[in-house]
XYZ file of C-alpha atoms in Angstrom:
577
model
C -165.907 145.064 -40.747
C -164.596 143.149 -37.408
C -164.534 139.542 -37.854
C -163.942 136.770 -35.643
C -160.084 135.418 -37.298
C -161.580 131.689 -36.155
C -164.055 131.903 -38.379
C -163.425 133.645 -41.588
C -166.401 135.036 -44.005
C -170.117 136.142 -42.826
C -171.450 135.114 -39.870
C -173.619 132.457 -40.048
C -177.365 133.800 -40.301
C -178.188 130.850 -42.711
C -178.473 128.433 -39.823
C -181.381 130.402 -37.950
C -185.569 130.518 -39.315
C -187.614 133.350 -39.304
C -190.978 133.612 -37.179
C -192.665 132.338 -40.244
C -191.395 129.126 -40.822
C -191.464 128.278 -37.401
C -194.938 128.944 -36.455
C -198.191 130.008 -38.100
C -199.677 133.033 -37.077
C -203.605 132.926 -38.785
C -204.477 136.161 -40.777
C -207.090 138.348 -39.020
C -208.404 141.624 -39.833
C -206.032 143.649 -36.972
C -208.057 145.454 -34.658
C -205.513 145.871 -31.756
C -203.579 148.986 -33.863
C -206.727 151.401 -33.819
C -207.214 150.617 -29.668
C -206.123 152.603 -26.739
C -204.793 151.729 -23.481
C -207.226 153.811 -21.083
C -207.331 151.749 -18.274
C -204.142 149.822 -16.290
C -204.218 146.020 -16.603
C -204.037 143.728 -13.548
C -200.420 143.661 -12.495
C -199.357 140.492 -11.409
C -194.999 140.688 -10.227
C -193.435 137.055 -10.600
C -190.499 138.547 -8.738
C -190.464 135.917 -5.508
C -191.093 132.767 -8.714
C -189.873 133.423 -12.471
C -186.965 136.044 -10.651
C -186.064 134.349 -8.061
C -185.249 131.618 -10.078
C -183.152 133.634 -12.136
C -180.928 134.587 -9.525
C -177.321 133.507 -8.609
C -178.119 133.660 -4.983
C -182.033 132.634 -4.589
C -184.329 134.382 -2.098
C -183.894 132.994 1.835
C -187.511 133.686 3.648
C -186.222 136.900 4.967
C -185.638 138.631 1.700
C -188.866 136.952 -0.108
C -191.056 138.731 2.982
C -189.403 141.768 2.521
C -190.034 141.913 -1.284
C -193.247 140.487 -0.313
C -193.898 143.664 2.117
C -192.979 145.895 -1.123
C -195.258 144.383 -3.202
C -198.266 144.632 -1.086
C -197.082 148.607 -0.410
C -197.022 148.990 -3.911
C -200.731 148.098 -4.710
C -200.179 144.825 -6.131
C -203.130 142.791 -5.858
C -202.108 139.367 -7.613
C -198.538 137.842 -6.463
C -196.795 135.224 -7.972
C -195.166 133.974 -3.916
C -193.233 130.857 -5.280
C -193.056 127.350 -6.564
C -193.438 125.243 -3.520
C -192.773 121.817 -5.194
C -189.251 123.047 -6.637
C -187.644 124.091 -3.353
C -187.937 123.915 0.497
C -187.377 127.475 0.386
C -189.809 128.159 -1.588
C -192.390 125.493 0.414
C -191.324 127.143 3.640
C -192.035 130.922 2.333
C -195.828 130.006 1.171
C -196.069 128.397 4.828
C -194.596 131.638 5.998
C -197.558 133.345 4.135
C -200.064 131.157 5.451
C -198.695 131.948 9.214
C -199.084 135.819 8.194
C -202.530 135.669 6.589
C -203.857 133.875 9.747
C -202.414 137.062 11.722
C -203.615 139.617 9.513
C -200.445 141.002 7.986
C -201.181 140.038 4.689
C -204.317 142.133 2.897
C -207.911 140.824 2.208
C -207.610 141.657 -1.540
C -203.945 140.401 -2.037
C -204.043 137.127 -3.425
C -201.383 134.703 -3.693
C -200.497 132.475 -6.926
C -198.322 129.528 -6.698
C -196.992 127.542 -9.494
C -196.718 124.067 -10.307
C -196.245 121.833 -13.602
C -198.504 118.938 -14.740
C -197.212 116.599 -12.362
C -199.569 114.544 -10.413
C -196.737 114.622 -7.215
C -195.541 117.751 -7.673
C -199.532 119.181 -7.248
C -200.300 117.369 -4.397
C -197.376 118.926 -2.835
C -198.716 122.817 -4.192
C -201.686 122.042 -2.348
C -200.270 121.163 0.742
C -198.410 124.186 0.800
C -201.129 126.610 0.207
C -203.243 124.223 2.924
C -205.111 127.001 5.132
C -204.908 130.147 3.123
C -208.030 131.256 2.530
C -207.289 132.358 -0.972
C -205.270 131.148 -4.010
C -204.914 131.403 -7.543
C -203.214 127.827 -8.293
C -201.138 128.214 -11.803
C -200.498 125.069 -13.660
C -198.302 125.062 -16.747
C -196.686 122.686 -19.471
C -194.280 123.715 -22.767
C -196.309 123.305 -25.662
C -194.704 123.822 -28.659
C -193.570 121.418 -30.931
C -189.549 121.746 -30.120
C -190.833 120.763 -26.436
C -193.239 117.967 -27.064
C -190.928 116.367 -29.484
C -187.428 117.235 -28.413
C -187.773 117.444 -24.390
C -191.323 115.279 -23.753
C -191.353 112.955 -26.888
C -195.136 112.980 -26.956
C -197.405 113.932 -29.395
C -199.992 117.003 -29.357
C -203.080 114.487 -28.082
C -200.708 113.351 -25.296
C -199.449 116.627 -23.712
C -202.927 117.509 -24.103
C -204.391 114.598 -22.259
C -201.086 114.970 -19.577
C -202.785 118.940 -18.963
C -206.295 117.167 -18.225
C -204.957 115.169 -15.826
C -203.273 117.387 -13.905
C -206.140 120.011 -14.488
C -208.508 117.177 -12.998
C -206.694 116.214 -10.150
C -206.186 120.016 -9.468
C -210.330 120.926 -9.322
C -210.473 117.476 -6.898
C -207.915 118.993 -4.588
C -209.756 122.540 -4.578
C -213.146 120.607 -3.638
C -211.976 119.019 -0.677
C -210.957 122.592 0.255
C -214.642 124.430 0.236
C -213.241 126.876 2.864
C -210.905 128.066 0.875
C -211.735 130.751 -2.832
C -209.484 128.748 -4.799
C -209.477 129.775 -8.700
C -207.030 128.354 -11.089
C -204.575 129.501 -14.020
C -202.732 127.566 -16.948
C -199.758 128.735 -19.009
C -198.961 127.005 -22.315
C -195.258 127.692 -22.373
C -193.879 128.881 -25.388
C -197.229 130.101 -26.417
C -195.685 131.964 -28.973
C -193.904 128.885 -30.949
C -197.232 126.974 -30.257
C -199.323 126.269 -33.139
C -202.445 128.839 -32.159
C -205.272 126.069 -32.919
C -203.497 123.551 -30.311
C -203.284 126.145 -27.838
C -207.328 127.524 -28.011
C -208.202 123.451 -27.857
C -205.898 123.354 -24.670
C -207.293 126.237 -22.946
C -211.041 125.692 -24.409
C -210.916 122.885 -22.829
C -209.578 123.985 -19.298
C -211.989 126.399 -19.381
C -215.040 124.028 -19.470
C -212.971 121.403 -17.207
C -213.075 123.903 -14.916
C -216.830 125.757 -15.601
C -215.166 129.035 -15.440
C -217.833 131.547 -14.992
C -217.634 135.658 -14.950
C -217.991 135.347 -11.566
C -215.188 132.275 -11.295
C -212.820 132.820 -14.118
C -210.432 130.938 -15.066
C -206.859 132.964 -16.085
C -205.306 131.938 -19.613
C -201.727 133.141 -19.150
C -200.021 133.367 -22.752
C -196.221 133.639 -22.754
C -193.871 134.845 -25.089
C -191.438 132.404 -23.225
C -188.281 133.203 -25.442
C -189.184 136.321 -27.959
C -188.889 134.657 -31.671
C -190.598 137.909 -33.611
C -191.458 141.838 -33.483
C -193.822 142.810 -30.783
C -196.719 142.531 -33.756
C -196.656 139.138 -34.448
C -197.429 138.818 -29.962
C -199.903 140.995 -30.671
C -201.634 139.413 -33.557
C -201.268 135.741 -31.524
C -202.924 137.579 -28.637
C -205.944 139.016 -30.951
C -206.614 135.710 -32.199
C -207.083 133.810 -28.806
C -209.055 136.664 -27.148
C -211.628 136.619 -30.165
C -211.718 133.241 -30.672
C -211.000 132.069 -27.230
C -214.649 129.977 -25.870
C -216.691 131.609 -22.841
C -214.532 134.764 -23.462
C -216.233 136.915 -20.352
C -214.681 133.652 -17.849
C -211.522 133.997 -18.965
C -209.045 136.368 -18.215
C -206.704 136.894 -20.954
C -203.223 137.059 -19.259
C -199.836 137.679 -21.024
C -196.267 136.591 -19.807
C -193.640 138.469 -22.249
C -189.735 138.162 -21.968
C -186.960 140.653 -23.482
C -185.068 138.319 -25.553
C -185.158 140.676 -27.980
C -185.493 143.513 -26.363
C -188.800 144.329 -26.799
C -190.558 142.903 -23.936
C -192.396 146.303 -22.866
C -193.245 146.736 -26.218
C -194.691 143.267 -26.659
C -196.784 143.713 -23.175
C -198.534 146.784 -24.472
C -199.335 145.782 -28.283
C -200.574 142.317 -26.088
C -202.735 144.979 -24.183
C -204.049 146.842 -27.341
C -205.077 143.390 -28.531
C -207.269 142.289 -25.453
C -204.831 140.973 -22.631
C -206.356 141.993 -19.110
C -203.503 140.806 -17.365
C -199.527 141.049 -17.304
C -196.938 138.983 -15.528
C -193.615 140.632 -14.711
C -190.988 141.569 -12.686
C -189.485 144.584 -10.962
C -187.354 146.448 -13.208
C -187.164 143.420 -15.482
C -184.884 140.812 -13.505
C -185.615 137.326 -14.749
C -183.871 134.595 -17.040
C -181.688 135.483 -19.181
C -181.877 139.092 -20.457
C -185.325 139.232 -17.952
C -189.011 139.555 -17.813
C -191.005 142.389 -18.999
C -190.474 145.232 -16.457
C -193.608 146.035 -14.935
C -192.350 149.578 -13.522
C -191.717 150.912 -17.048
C -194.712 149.330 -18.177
C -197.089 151.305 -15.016
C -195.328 154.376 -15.352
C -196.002 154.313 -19.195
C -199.135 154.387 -18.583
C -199.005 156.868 -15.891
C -196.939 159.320 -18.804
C -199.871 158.894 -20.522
C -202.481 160.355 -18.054
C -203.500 156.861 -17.272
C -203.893 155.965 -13.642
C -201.283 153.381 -13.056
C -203.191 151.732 -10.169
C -199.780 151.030 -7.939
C -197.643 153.661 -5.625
C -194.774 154.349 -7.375
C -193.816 157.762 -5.670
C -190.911 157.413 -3.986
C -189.295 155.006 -6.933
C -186.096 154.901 -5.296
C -187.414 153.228 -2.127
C -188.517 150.678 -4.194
C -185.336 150.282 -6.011
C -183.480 149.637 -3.292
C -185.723 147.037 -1.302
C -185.331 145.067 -5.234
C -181.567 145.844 -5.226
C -181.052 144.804 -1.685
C -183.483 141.540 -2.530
C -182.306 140.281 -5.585
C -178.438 141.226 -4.651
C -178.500 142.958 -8.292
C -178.110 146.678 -9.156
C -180.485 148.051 -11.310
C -178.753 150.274 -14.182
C -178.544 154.308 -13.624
C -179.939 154.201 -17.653
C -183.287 152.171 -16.433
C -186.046 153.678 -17.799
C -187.941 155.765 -14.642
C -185.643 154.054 -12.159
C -182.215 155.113 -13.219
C -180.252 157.234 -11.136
C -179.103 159.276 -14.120
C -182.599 159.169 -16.293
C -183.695 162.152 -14.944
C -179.949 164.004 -15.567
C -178.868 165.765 -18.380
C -175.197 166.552 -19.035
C -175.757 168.150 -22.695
C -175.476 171.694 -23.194
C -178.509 171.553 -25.340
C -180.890 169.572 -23.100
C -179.796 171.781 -19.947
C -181.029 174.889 -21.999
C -184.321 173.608 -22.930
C -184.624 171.602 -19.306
C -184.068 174.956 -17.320
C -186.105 177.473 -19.210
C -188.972 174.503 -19.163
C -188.593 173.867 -15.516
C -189.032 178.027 -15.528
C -192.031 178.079 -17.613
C -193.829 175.719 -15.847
C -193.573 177.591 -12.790
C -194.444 180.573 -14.251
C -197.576 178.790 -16.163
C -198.637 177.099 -12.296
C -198.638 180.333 -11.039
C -200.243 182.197 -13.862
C -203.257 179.717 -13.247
C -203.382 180.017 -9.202
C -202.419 176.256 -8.969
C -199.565 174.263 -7.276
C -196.363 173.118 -9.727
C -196.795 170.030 -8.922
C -200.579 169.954 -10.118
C -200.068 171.855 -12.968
C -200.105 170.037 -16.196
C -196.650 168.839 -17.090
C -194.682 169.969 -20.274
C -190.922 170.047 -19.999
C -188.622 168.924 -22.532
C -186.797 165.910 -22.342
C -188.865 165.168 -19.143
C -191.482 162.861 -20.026
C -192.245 162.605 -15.743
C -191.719 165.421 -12.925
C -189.105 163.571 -11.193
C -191.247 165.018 -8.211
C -193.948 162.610 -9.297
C -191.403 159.637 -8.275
C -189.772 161.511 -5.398
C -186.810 162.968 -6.927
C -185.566 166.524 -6.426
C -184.327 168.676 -9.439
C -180.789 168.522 -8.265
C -179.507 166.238 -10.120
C -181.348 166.628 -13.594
C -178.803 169.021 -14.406
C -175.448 168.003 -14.468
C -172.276 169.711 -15.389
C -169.273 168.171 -17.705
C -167.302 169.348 -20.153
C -170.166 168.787 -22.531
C -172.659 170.675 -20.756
C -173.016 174.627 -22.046
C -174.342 178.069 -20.615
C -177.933 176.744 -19.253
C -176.777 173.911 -17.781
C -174.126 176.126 -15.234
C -176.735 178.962 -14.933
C -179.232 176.441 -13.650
C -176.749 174.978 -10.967
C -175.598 178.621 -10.188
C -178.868 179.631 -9.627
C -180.355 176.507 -8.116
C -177.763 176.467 -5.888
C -176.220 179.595 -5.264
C -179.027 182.061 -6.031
C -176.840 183.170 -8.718
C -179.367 184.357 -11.867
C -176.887 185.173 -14.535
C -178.121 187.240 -17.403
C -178.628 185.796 -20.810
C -176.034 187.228 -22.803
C -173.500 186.701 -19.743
C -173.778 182.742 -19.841
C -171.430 181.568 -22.892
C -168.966 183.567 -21.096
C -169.377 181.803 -18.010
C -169.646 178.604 -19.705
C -166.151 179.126 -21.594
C -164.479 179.778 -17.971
C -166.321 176.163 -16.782
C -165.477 174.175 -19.857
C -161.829 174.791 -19.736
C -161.974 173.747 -15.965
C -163.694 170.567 -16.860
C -161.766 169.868 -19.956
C -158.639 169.761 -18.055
C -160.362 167.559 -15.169
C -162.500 165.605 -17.342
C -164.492 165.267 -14.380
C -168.011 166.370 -13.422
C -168.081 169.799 -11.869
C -170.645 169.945 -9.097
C -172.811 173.294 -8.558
C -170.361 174.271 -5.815
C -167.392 173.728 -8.826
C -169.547 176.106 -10.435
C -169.103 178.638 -7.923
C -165.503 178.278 -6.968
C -165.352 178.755 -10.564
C -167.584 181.552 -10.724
C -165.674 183.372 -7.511
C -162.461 182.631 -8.643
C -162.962 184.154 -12.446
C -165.890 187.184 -11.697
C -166.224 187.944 -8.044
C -162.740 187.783 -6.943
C -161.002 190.630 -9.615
C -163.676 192.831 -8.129
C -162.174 192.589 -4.699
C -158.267 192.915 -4.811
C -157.502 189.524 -6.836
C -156.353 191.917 -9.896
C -153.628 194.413 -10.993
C -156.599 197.068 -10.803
C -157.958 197.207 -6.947
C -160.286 200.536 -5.423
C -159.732 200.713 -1.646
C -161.368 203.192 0.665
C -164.406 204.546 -2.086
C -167.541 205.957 -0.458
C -170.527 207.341 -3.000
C -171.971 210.335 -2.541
C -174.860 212.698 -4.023
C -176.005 216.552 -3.306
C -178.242 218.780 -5.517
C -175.809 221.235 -6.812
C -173.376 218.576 -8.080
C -174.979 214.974 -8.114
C -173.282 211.724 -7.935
C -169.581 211.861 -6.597
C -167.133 208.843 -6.420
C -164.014 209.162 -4.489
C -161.818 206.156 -3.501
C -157.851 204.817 -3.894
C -157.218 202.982 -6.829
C -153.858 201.039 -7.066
C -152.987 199.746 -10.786
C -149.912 197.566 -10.885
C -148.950 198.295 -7.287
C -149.253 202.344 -7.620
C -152.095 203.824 -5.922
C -153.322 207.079 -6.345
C -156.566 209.027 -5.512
C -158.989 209.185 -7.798
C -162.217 211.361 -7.929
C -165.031 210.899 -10.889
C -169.164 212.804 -11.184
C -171.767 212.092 -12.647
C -175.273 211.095 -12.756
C -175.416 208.362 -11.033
C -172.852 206.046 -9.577
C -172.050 204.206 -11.887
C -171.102 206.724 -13.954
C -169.203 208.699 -11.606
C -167.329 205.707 -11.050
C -166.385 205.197 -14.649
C -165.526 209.328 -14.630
C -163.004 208.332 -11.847
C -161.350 205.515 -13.584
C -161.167 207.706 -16.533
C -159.338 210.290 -14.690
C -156.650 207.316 -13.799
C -156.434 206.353 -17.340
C -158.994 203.744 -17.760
C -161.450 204.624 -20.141
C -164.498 202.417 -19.379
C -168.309 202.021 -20.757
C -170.757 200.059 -18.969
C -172.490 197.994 -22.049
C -174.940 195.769 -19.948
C -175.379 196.076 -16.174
C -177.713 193.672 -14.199
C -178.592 193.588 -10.712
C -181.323 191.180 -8.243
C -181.348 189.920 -4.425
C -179.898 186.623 -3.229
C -181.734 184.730 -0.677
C -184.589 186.069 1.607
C -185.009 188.803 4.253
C -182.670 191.743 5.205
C -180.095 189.389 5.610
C -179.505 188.485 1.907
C -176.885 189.263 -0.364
C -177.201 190.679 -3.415
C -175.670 190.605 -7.001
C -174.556 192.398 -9.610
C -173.268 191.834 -13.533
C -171.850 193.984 -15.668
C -170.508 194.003 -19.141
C -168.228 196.575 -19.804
C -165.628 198.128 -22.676
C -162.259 199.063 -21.581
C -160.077 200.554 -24.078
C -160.593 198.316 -27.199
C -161.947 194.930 -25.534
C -164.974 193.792 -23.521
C -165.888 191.828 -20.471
C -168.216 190.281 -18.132
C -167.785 191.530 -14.549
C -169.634 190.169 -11.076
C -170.114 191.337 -7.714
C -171.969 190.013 -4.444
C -172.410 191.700 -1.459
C -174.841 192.956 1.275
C -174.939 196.386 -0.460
C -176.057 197.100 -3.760
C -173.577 199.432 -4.895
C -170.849 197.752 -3.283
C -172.401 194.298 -5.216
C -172.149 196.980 -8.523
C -168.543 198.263 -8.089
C -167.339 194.948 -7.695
C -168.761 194.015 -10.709
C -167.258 197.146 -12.637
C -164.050 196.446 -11.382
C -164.353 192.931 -11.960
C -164.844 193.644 -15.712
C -161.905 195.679 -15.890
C -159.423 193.178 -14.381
C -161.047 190.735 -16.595
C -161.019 192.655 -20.140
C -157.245 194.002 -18.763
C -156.547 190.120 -18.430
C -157.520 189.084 -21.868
């Protein structure tokens, strides 16, 4: 065990609580684990808010309408735009908004939310940002748990309640004087999941009627797991117990607001889903304080895995990557669920096998039932997506290292070189790769491969070899059949060499014979490279010579010539070993 030498013995787990001691959770008979998810939730990204605030370097106007742009592309329909009392960036951007809803550029159903705490000042100066859009969702919050209302507010649970009426009052007065404007409201008790659950349905019951929320007027009851204390069920039972218990249930929409303290913030989102949450708060590939918000890419395209419509554009994933990267002046890790650039990739000998003959079968199974592949149902191991779905190519989801093995290099070699090696060739090929890379340590690339492959099959088979043929031709008549004629120099001696039989292959063999070589063709497989007359074709062959075996290849505009190569090839090879 590693130990810290400044502080000898155990580390110190004695000082920390569980969930249970901290905060009761009421006992209900669970509902949420028999549910499905069969329908998306409403979205709502807290990028341009909650991440921006995370950030080193904040947002400038530019940046936030650009993310802005994204958003709106991606079929969000809710967005969190900023918290105009905190900033005069932030104040600015909303008036930016306002400027571009007036012109159009911004959609008829996007709706902005802005977010403000329970300070009389501080919502006064909300509202006057938000003055002339003709839409809003207004978000009020306050921490209510008891750490915050007796360590940060010192008030008591009847006084942060009465401070949230207050603001909650002056809020619907400020939305009356604006009848122009669909103005709806939202509260967040912060730390909703340290909050006793009692305290937090009187806070929001009461909101609710404050505000005579109505189906057609809800009000949103956003319930945050602002620092993750428990496993994802204990968020899910807290969420069960408001939705069923929570007063004029059909006006409220149930809204969740998980973070990945632990880890588990996806996890949490969905079990909050399963128990009645209609709404989820997140950001972009999970940027936010500390270790982030709940990523609400993983969390779409989870669904979207599942046959469930997402309800956003995610199909060209990197675009949206980089407009977030570029934004929040963050990279976004190639191990990101979906997003990654190496999620998709495969380096393992193992996966590329069962990848490539997948990718294979579901071409085969797309054409078998008259359909597109990328219509056809999807079933490839260790591919949960078609990277096609999120506009990716197959190029890079197999990769080559020195711990990739034979289907892995006879993907790239045929993916990109045409090259379809047969079965029981590809350890041998994979053998001449691996102790390339092993020296390297380096990726090999698909054209590696194939300086690989040319230097170790296709060159013996044309003079890079103690045994070279030089001036052969092939010929056949009636009376005699197949006749192979040609120079063959072995160790710098040439000498004419003549060979029948019945075919040419096998007069070819006869004439190596005659020069000493004594050579049987075990396996020999041949198929066309590229398209038209123009192509190239290829050639493998396994042969015996004298008491060992090898794999031989050839590649050439003629057949036969593609087949002697390959003959020859194994014979330099097997002579090698």
């Amino acid at each position: 065990m590693i130990r810290n030498p400044q502080r000898p013995g155990p580390m110190p787990y004695h000082r920390y609580r569980p969930f249970q001691e901290r905060v009761h959770v009421p006992a209900l008979d669970r509902r949420w684990p028999a549910a499905r998810i069969d329908r998306a939730p409403l979205w709502v990204p807290v990028d341009l808010r909650d991440g921006n605030q995370a950030l080193a370097e904040p947002m400038d106007t530019d940046r936030k309408h650009r993310f802005f742009d994204l958003l709106v592309r991606t079929g969000f329909k809710e967005i969190e735009v900023g918290y105009p009392s905190a900033s005069r960036a932030d104040f600015d951007f909303v008036r930016h908004l306002v400027r571009l809803t007036a012109s159009g550029a911004v959609p008829d159903d996007v709706t902005p939310v802005v977010f403000t705490p329970a300070r009389p000042e501080l919502i006064e100066r909300t509202f006057e940002a938000i003055d002339g859009l003709p839409r809003a969702v207004v978000h009020l919050y306050i921490a209510t748990s008891p750490v915050w209302r007796h360590t940060v507010f010192g008030r008591d649970r009847a006084e942060v309640h009465r401070t949230v009426r207050e603001a909650a009052t002056l809020m619907a007065r400020l939305a009356a004087a604006r009848p122009e404007a669909d103005l709806r409201f939202q509260f967040s008790p912060e730390t909703f999941n340290l909050t006793e659950p009692d305290y937090v349905l009187e806070v929001c019951d009461g909101l609710t009627e404050l505000w005579d929320a109505s189906p057609d007027r809800p009000v949103t009851h956003n319930l945050p797991a602002t620092v993750e204390i428990a496993t994802p069920n204990v968020y899910a039972d807290q969420i069960e117990y408001m939705h069923r218990n929570l007063a004029r249930r059909d006006a409220v929409i149930l809204s969740v607001h998980p973070h990945n303290d632990r880890g588990t913030g996806v996890a949490c989102a969905e079990l909050a889903v399963l128990a009645g949450a209609q709404r989820v708060e997140g950001c972009l590939f999970g940027n936010g304080e500390r270790t982030g918000n709940v990523d609400l890419v993983t969390l779409a395209l989870n669904l979207y895995a599942q046959g469930v419509d997402p309800m956003l554009d995610l199909s060209d994933v990197d675009a949206v990557r980089e407009v977030v990267e570029y934004c929040n002046r963050l990279p976004v890790h190639p191990r990101h669920p979906y997003a990654g650039e190496l999620v998709h990739t495969a380096f393992s000998g193992t996966h590329q096998d069962a990848i490539s003959k997948g990718l294979a079968r579901h071409a085969e199974d797309a054409a078998e039932a008259g359909v597109p592949p990328e219509l056809a149902p999807w079933n490839v191991p260790y591919l949960p997506l078609d990277p096609a779905d999120l506009g990716r190519g197959y190029e890079a989801v197999i990769r080559v290292n020195s711990q990739s093995g034979k289907g892995g290099v006879a993907h790239l070699l045929r993916t990109g070189h045409g090259l379809d090696l047969p079965e029981r060739m590809r350890p041998d090929v994979s053998r001449a790769v691996q102790a390339v890379t092993d020296d390297s340590g380096r990726e090999a690339t698909s054209d590696d491969l194939y300086a690989v492959f040319l230097a170790s099959y296709l060159a013996p088979g044309r003079g890079a070899g103690p045994v070279v043929l030089e001036n052969w031709s092939a010929g056949h008549d009636a009376e005699h059949g197949h006749r192979f004629t040609g120079v063959l120099t072995v160790d710098g001696r040439g000498a004419p060499v003549e060979g029948r039989g019945n075919g040419p292959l096998s007069a070819l063999t006869d004439a190596l014979a005659g020069a000493g070589i004594a050579v049987d063709v075990l396996d020999f497989t041949q198929h066309a490279v590229g398209e038209g007359s123009g192509g190239e074709a290829a050639a493998y062959a396994s042969c015996r010579v004298g008491a060992r075996t090898a794999w031989g290849a050839g590649l050439d505009t003629s057949v036969l010539t593609a087949s002697v190569q390959a003959v020859v090839s194994a014979v330099n090879r097997a002579h090698a070993r």
